[in-house]
PDB file of C-alpha atoms in Angstrom:
ATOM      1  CA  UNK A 491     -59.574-156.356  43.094  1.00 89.00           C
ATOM      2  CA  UNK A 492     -56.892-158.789  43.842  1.00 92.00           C
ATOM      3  CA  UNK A 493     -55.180-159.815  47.565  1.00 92.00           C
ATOM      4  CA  UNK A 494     -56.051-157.723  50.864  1.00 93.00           C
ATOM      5  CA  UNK A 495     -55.504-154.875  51.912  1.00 94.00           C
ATOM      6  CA  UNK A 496     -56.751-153.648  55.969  1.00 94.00           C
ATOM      7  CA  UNK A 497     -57.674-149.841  55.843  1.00 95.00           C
ATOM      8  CA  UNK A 498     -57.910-147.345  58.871  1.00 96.00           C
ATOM      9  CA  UNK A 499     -60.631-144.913  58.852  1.00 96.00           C
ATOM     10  CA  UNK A 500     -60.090-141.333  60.841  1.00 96.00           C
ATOM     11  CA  UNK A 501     -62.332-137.983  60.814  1.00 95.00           C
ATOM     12  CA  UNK A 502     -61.067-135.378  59.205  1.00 94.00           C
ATOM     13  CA  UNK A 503     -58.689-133.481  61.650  1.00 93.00           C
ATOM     14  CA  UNK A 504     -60.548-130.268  61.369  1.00 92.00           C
ATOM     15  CA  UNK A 505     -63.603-128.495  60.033  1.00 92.00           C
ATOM     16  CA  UNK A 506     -61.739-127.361  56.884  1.00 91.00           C
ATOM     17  CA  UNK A 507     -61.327-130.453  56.277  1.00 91.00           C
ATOM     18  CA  UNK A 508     -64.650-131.884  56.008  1.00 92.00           C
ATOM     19  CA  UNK A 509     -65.954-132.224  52.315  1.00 92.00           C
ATOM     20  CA  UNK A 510     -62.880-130.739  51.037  1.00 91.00           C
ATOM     21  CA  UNK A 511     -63.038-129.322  47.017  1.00 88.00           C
ATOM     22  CA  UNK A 512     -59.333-131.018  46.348  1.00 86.00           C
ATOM     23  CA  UNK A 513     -57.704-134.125  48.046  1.00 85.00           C
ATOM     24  CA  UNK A 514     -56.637-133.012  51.826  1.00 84.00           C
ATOM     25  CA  UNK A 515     -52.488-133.295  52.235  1.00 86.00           C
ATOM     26  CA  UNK A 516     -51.049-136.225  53.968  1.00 90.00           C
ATOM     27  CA  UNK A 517     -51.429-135.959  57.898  1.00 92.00           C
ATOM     28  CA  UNK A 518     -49.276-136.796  60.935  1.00 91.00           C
ATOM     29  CA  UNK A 519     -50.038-139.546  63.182  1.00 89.00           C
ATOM     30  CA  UNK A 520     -50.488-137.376  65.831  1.00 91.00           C
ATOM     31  CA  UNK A 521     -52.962-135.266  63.737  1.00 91.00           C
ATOM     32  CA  UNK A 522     -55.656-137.749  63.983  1.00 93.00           C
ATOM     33  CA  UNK A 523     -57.797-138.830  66.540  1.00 92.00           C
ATOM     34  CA  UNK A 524     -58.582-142.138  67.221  1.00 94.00           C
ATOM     35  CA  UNK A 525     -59.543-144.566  64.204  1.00 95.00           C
ATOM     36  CA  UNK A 526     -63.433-144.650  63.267  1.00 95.00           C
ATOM     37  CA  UNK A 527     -62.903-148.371  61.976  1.00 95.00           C
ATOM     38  CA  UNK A 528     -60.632-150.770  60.393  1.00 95.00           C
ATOM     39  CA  UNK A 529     -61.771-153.531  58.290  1.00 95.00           C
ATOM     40  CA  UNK A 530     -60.052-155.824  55.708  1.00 94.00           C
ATOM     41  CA  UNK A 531     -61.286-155.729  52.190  1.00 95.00           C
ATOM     42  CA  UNK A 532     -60.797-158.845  49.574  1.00 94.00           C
ATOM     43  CA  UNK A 533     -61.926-158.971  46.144  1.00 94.00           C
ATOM     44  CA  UNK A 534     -65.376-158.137  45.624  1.00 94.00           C
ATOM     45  CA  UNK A 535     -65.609-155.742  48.837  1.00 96.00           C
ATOM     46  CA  UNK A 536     -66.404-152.551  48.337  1.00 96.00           C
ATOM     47  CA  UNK A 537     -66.055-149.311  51.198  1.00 96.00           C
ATOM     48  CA  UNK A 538     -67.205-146.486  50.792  1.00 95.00           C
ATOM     49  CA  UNK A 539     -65.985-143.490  52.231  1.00 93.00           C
ATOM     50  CA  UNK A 540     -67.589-139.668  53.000  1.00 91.00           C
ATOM     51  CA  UNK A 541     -65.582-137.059  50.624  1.00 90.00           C
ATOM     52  CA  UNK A 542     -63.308-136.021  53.136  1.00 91.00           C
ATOM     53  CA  UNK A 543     -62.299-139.337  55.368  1.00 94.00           C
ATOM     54  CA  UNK A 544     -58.781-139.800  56.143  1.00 95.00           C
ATOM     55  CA  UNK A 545     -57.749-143.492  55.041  1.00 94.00           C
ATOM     56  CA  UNK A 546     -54.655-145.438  55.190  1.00 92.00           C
ATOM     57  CA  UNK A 547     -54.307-148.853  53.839  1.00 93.00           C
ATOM     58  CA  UNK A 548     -51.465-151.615  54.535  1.00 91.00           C
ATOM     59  CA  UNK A 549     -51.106-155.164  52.976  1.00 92.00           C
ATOM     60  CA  UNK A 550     -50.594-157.656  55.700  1.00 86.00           C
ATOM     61  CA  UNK A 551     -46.958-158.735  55.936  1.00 84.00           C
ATOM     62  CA  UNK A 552     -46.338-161.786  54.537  1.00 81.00           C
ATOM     63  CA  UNK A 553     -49.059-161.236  52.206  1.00 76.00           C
ATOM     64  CA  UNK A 554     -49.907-161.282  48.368  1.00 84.00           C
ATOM     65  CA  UNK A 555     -49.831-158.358  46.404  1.00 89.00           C
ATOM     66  CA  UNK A 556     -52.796-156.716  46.498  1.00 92.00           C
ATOM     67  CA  UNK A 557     -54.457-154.474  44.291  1.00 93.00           C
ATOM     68  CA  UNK A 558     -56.916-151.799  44.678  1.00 93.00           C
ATOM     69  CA  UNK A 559     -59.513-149.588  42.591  1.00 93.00           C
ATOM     70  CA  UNK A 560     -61.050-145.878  43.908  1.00 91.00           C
ATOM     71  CA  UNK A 561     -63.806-144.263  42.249  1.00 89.00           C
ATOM     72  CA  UNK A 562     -64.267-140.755  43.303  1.00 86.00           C
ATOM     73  CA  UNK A 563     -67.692-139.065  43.234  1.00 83.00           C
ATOM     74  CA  UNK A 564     -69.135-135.610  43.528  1.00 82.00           C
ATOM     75  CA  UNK A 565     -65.609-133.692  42.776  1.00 81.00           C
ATOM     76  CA  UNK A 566     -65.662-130.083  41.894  1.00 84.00           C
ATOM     77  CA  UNK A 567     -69.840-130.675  41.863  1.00 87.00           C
ATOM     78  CA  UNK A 568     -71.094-128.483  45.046  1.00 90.00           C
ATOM     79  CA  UNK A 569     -73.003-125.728  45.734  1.00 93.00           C
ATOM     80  CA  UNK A 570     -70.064-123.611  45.649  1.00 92.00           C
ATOM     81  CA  UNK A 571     -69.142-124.699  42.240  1.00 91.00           C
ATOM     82  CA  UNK A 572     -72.814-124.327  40.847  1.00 92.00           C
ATOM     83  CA  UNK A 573     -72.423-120.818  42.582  1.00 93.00           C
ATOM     84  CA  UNK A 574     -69.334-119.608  41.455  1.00 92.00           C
ATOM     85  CA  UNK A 575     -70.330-120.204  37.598  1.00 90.00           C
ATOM     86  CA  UNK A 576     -73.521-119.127  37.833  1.00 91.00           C
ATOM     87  CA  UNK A 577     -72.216-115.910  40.048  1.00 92.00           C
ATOM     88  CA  UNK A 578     -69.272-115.141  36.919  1.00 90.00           C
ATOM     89  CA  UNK A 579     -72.121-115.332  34.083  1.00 89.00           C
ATOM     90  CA  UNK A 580     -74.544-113.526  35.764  1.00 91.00           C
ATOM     91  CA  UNK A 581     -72.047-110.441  36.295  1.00 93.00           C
ATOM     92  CA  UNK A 582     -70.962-110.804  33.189  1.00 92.00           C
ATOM     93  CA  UNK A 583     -74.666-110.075  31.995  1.00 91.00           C
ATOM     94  CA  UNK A 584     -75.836-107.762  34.317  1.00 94.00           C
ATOM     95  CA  UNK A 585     -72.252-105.332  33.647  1.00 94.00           C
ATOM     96  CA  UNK A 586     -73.712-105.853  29.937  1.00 94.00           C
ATOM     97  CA  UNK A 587     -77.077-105.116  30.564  1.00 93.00           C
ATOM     98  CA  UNK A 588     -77.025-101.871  33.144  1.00 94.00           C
ATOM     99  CA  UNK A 589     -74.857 -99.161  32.629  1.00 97.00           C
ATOM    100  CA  UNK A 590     -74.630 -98.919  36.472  1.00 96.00           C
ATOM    101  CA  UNK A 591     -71.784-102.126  36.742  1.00 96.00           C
ATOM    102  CA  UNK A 592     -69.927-100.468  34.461  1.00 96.00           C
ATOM    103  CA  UNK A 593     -69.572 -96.443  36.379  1.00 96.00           C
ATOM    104  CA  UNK A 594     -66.196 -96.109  38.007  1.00 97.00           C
ATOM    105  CA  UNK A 595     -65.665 -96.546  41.272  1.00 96.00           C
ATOM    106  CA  UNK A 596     -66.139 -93.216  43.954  1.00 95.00           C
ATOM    107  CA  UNK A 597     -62.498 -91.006  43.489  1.00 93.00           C
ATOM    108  CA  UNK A 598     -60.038 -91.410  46.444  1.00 93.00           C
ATOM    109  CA  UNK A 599     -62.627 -94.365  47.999  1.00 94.00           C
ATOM    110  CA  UNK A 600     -58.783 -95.827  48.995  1.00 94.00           C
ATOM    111  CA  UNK A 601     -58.720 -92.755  51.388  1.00 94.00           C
ATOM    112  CA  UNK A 602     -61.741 -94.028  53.304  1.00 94.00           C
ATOM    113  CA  UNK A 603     -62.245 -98.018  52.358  1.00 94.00           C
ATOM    114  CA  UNK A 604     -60.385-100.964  53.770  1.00 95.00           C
ATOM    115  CA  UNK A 605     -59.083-102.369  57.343  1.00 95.00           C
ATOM    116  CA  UNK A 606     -57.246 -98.434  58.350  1.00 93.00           C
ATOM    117  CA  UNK A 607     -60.552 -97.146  57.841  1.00 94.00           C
ATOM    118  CA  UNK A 608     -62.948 -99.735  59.412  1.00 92.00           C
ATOM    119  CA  UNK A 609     -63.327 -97.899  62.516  1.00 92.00           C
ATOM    120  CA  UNK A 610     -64.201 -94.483  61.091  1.00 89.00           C
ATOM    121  CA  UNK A 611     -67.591 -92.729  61.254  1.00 91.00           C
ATOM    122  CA  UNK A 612     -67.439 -91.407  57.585  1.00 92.00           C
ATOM    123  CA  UNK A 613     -70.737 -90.833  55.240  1.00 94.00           C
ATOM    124  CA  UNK A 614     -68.870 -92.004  52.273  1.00 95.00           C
ATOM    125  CA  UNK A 615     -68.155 -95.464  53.887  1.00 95.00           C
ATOM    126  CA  UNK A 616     -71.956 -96.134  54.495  1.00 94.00           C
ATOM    127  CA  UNK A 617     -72.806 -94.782  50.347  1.00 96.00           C
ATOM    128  CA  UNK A 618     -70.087 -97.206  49.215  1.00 96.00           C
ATOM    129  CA  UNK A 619     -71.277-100.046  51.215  1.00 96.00           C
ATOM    130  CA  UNK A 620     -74.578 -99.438  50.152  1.00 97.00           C
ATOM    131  CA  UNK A 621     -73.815 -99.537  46.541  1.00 97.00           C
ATOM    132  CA  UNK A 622     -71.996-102.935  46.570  1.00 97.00           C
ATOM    133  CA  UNK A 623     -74.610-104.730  48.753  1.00 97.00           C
ATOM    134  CA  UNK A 624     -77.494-103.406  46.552  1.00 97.00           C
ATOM    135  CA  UNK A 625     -75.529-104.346  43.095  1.00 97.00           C
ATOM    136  CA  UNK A 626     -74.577-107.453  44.908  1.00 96.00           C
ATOM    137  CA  UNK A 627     -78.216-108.052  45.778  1.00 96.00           C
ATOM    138  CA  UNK A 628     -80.089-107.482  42.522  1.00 94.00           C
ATOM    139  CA  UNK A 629     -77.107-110.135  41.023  1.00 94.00           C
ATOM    140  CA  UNK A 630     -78.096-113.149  43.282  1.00 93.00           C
ATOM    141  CA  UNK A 631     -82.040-111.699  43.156  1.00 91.00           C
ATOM    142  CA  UNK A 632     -81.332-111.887  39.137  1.00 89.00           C
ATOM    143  CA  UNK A 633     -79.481-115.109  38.314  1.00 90.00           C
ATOM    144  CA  UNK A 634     -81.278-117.115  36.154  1.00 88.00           C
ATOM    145  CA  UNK A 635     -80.675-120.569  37.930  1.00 89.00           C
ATOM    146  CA  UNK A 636     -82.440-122.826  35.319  1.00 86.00           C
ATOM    147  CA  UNK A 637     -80.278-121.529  32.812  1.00 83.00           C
ATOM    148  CA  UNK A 638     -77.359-121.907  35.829  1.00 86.00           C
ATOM    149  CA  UNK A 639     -77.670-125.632  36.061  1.00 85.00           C
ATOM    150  CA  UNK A 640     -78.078-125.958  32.593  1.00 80.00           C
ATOM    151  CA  UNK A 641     -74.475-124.458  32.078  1.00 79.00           C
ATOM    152  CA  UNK A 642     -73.159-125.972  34.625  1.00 84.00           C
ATOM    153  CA  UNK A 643     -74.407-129.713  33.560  1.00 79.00           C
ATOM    154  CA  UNK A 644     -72.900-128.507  29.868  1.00 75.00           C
ATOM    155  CA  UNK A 645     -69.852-127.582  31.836  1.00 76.00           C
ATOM    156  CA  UNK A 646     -69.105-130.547  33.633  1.00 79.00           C
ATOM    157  CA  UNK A 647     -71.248-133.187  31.286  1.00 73.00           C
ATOM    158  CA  UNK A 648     -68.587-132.017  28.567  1.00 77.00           C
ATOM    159  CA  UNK A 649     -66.048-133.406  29.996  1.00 80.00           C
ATOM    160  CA  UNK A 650     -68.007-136.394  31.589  1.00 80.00           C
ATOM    161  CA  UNK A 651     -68.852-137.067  28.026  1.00 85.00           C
ATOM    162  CA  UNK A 652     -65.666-137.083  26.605  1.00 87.00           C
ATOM    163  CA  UNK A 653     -64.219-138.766  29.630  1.00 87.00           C
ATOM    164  CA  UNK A 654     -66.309-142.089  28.854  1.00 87.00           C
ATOM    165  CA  UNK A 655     -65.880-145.483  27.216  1.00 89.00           C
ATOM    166  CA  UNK A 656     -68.174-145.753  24.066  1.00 87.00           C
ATOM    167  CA  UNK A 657     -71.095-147.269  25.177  1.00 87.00           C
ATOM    168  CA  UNK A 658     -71.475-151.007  25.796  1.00 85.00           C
ATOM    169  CA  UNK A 659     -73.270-153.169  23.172  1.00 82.00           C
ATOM    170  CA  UNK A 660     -75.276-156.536  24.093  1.00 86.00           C
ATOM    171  CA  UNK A 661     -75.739-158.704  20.762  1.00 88.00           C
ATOM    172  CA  UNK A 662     -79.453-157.330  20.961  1.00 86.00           C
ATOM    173  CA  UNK A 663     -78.303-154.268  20.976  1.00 84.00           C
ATOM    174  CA  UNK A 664     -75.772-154.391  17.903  1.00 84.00           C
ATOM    175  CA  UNK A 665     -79.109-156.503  16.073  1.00 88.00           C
ATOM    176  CA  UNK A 666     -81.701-153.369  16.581  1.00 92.00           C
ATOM    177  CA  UNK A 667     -79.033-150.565  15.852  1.00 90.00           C
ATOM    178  CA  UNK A 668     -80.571-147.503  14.206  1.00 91.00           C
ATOM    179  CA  UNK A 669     -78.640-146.497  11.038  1.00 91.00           C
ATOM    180  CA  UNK A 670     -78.230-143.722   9.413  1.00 89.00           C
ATOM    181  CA  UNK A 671     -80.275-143.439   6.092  1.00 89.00           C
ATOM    182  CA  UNK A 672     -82.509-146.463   6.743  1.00 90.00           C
ATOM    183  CA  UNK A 673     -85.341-144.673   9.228  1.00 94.00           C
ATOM    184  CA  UNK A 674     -88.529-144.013   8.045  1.00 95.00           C
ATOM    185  CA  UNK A 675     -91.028-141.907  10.072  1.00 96.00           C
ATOM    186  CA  UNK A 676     -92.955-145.182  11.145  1.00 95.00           C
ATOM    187  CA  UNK A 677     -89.715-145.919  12.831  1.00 96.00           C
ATOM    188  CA  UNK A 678     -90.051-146.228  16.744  1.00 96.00           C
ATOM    189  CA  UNK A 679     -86.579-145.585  18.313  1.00 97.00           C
ATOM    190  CA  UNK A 680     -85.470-144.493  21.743  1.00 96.00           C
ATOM    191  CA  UNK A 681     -81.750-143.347  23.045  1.00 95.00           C
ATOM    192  CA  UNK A 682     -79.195-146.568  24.288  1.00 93.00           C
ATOM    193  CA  UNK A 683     -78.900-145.217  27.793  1.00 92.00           C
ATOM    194  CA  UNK A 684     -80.618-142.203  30.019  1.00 91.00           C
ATOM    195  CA  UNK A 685     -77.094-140.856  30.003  1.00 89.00           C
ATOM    196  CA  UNK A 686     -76.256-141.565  26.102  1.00 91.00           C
ATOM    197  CA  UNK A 687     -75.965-137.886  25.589  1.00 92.00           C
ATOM    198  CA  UNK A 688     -76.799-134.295  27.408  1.00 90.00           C
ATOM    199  CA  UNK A 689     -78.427-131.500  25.264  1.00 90.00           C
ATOM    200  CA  UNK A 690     -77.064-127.746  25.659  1.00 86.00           C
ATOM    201  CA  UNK A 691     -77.778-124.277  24.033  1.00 85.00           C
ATOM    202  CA  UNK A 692     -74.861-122.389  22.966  1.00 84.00           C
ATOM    203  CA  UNK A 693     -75.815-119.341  21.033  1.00 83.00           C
ATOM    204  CA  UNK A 694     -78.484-119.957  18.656  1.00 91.00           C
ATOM    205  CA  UNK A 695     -77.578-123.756  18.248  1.00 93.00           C
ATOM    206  CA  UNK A 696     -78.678-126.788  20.334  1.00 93.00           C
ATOM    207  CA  UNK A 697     -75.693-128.982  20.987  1.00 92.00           C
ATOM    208  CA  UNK A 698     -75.855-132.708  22.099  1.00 93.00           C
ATOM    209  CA  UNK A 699     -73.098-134.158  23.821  1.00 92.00           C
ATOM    210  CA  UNK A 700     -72.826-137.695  23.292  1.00 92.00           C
ATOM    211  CA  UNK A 701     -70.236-140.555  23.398  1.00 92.00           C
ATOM    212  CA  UNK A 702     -71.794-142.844  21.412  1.00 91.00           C
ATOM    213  CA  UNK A 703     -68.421-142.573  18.775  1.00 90.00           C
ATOM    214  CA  UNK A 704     -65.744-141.851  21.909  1.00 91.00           C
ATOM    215  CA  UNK A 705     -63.092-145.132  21.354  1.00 90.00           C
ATOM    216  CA  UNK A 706     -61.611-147.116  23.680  1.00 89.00           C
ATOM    217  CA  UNK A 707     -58.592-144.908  23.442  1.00 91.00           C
ATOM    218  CA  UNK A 708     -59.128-142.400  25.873  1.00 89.00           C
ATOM    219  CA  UNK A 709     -59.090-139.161  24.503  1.00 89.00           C
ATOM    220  CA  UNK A 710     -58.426-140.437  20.822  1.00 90.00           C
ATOM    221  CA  UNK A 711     -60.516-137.954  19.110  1.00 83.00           C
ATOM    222  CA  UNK A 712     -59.738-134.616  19.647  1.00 85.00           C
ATOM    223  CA  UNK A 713     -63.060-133.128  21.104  1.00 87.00           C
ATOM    224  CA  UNK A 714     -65.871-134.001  23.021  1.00 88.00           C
ATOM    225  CA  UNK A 715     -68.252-135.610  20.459  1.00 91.00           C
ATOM    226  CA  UNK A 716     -71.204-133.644  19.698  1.00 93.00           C
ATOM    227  CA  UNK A 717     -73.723-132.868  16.699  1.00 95.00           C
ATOM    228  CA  UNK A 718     -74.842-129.039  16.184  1.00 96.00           C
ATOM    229  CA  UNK A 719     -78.640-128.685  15.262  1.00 97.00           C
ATOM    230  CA  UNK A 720     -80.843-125.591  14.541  1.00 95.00           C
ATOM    231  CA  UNK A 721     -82.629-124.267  17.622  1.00 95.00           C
ATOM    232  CA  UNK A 722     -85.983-125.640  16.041  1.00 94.00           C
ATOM    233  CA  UNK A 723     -85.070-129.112  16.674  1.00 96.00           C
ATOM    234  CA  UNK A 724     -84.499-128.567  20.293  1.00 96.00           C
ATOM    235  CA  UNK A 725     -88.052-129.724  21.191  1.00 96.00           C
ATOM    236  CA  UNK A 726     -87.400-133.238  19.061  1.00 97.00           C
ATOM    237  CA  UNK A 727     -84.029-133.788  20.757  1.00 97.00           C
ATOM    238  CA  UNK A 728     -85.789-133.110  24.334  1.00 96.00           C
ATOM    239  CA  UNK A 729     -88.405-135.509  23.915  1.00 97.00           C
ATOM    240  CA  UNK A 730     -86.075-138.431  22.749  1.00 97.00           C
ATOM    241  CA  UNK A 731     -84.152-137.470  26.099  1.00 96.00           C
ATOM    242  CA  UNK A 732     -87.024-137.509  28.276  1.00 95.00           C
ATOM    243  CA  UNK A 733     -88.897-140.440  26.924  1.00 96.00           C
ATOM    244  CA  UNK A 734     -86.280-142.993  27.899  1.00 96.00           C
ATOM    245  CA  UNK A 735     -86.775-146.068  28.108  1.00 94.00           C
ATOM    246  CA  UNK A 736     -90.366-145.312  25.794  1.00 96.00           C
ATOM    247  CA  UNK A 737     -90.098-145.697  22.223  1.00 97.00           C
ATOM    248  CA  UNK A 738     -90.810-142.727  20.153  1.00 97.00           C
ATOM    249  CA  UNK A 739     -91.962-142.851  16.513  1.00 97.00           C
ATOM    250  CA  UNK A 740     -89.634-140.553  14.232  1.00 97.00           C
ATOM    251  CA  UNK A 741     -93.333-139.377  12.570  1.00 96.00           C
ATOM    252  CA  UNK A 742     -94.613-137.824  15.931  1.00 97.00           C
ATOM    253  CA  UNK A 743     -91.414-135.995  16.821  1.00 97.00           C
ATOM    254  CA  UNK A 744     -92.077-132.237  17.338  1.00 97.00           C
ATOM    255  CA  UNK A 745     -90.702-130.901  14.029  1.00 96.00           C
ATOM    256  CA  UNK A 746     -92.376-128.553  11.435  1.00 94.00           C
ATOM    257  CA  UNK A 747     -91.507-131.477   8.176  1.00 95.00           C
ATOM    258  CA  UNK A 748     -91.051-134.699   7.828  1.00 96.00           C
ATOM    259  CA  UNK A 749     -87.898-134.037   6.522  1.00 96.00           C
ATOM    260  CA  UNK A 750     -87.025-132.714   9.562  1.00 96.00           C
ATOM    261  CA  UNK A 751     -88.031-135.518  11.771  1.00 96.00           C
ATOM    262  CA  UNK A 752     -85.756-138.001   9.633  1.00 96.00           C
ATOM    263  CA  UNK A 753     -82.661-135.472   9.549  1.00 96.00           C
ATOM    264  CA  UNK A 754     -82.552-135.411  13.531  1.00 97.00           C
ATOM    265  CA  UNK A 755     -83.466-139.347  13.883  1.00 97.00           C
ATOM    266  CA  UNK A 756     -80.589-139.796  11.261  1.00 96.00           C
ATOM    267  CA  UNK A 757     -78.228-137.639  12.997  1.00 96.00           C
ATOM    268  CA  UNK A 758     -79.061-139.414  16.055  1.00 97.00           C
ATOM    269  CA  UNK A 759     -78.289-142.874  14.323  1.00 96.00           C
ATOM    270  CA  UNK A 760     -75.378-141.747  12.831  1.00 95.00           C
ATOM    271  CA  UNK A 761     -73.479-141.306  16.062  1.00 95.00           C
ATOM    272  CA  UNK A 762     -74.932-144.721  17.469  1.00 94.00           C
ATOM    273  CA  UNK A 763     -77.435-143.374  20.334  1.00 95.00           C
ATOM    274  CA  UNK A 764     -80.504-144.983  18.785  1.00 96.00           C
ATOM    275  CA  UNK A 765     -81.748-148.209  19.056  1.00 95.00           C
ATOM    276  CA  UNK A 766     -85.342-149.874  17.055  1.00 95.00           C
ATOM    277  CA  UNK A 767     -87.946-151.087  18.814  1.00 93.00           C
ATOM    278  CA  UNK A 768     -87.795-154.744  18.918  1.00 88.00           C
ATOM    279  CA  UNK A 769     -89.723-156.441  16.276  1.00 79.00           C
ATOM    280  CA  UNK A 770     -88.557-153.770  14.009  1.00 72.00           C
ATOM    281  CA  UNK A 771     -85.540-154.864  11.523  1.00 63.00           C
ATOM    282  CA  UNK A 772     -83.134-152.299  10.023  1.00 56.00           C
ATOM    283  CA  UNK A 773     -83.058-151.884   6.530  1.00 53.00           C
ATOM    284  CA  UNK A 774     -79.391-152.553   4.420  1.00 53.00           C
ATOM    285  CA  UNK A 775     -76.727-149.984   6.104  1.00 48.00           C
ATOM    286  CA  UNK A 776     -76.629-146.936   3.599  1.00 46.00           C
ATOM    287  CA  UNK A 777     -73.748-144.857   3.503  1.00 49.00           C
ATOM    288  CA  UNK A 778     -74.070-141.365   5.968  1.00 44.00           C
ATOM    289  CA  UNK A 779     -74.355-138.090   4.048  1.00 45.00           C
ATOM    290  CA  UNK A 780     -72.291-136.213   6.861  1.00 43.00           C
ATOM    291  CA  UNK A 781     -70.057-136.644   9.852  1.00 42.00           C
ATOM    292  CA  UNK A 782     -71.716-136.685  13.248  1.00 40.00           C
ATOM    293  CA  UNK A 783     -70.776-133.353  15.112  1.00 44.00           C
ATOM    294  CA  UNK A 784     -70.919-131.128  12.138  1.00 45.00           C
ATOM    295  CA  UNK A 785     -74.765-131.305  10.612  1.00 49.00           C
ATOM    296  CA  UNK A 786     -76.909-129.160  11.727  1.00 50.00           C
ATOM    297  CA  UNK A 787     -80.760-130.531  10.959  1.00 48.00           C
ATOM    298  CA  UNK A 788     -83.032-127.858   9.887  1.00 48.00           C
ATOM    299  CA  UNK A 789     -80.587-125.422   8.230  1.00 40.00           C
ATOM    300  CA  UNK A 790     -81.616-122.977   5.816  1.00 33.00           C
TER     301      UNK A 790
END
């Protein structure tokens, strides 16, 4: 970003440390082998580096103060994170669902489980193996891993959501701004972005995560910014999603009313996601009936 910096690139020191889940300590000298490269980076360079890479970085003496930016990408998102969510719901479930998770364990099984009893020829041993290895097999044979990634993109998307600047805004975009009260169902809209906002299922209401009302204060509002809808307007709020960057008319949105249709375009407009086709000019602002985050289209 500003002045120069020369960095020195090393392989991690040890297996354990490749891809590591949580920044590796700081390592000896002597820990390292010798460097992979070392290159000098002004403004406008960019280097990147595998999760994992062992850097060091030094201003020339004599130098200007420099200044540096790192953008770190795929943390805490592995298989072993996907995993270990999807592993805790799905035994959560199954101990709900089959009265088997739920039996106590075999009386005394200290007596003949664990490292002192390893080496012993004892029936019990091979039942109680068994038994976990089967459970442990009808859990992974089980997990539902649509419904998995869906949680875990909820999970993380949350707080990616939250996490974000509101979104940018061109002068064309600020002109063809959907808002709230002024649709009609000839209106073609489509979302800002692909990533304006992620769409989750929590009980018997479909959420969208959004941060098209996040402020340039981080963390200003006290929540992740969402709207709550009915379960029946799931199949509207998917096909706004996947249409981007296609313009979809409010009329042909997969709702049973028209009055339907409007309420989740509105909703949509009212938390800035939306933008008009071009050629199309918004009527007068009218004033929002309710607060993004707490309407839920459809209700009875």
């Amino acid at each position: 970003v500003e002045g120069e910096k020369r960095w020195t690139l090393h392989a991690p020191p040890a297996p354990e440390h490749v891809l590591p889940r949580d920044p590796s300590p700081d390592f000896a000298p002597a820990d390292l082998g010798p460097p992979l490269a070392s290159v000098a980076l002004k403004p406008g360079d960019l280097l990147y580096l595998p999760r994992g890479t062992v850097h060091q970085a030094f201003t020339p003496a004599g130098g200007a103060a420099s200044l540096h930016l790192t953008v770190s990408i795929s943390r805490r998102h592995t298989w072993r994170d996907l995993l270990e969510l999807g592993l805790a719901g799905a035994l959560e479930e199954a101990a709900a669902a089959d009265v088997t998770w739920r039996r106590a364990l075999p009386r005394e099984y200290e007596s003949f489980m664990g490292v002192l009893h390893s080496d012993r020829a004892d029936a019990r041993r091979a039942q109680f193996s068994q038994m976990a290895h089967g459970l442990l097999q009808r859990l992974v044979a089980s997990m539902p891993l649509d419904a998995v990634a869906d949680h875990f993109v909820t999970w993380t998307g949350r707080g990616w959501m939250y996490d974000r600047m509101p979104p940018h805004a061109t002068p064309d975009d600020a002109r063809r701004l959907a808002r709230a009260g002024s649709l009609s169902l000839a209106s073609k809209v489509r979302l800002r972005s692909r990533s304006a906002a992620r769409l989750a299922v929590e009980g018997d209401v479909a959420v969208l995560y959004h941060h098209g009302t996040n402020t340039r204060a981080y963390h200003e509002v006290d929540e992740p910014q969402h709207i709550d809808f009915d379960l029946d307007a799931a199949p509207a709020l998917e096909q706004l999603l996947a249409s981007y960057p296609k313009y979809v008319r409010v009329g042909a949105l997969p709702c049973e009313t028209a009055a339907q249709r409007l309420d989740v375009a509105n909703a949509l407009a009212e938390a800035h996601l939306i933008l008009l086709k071009p050629g199309e000019r918004p009527p007068p602002a009218a004033k929002p009936k309710q607060k993004a985050g707490k309407r839920k289209p459809g209700a009875q």
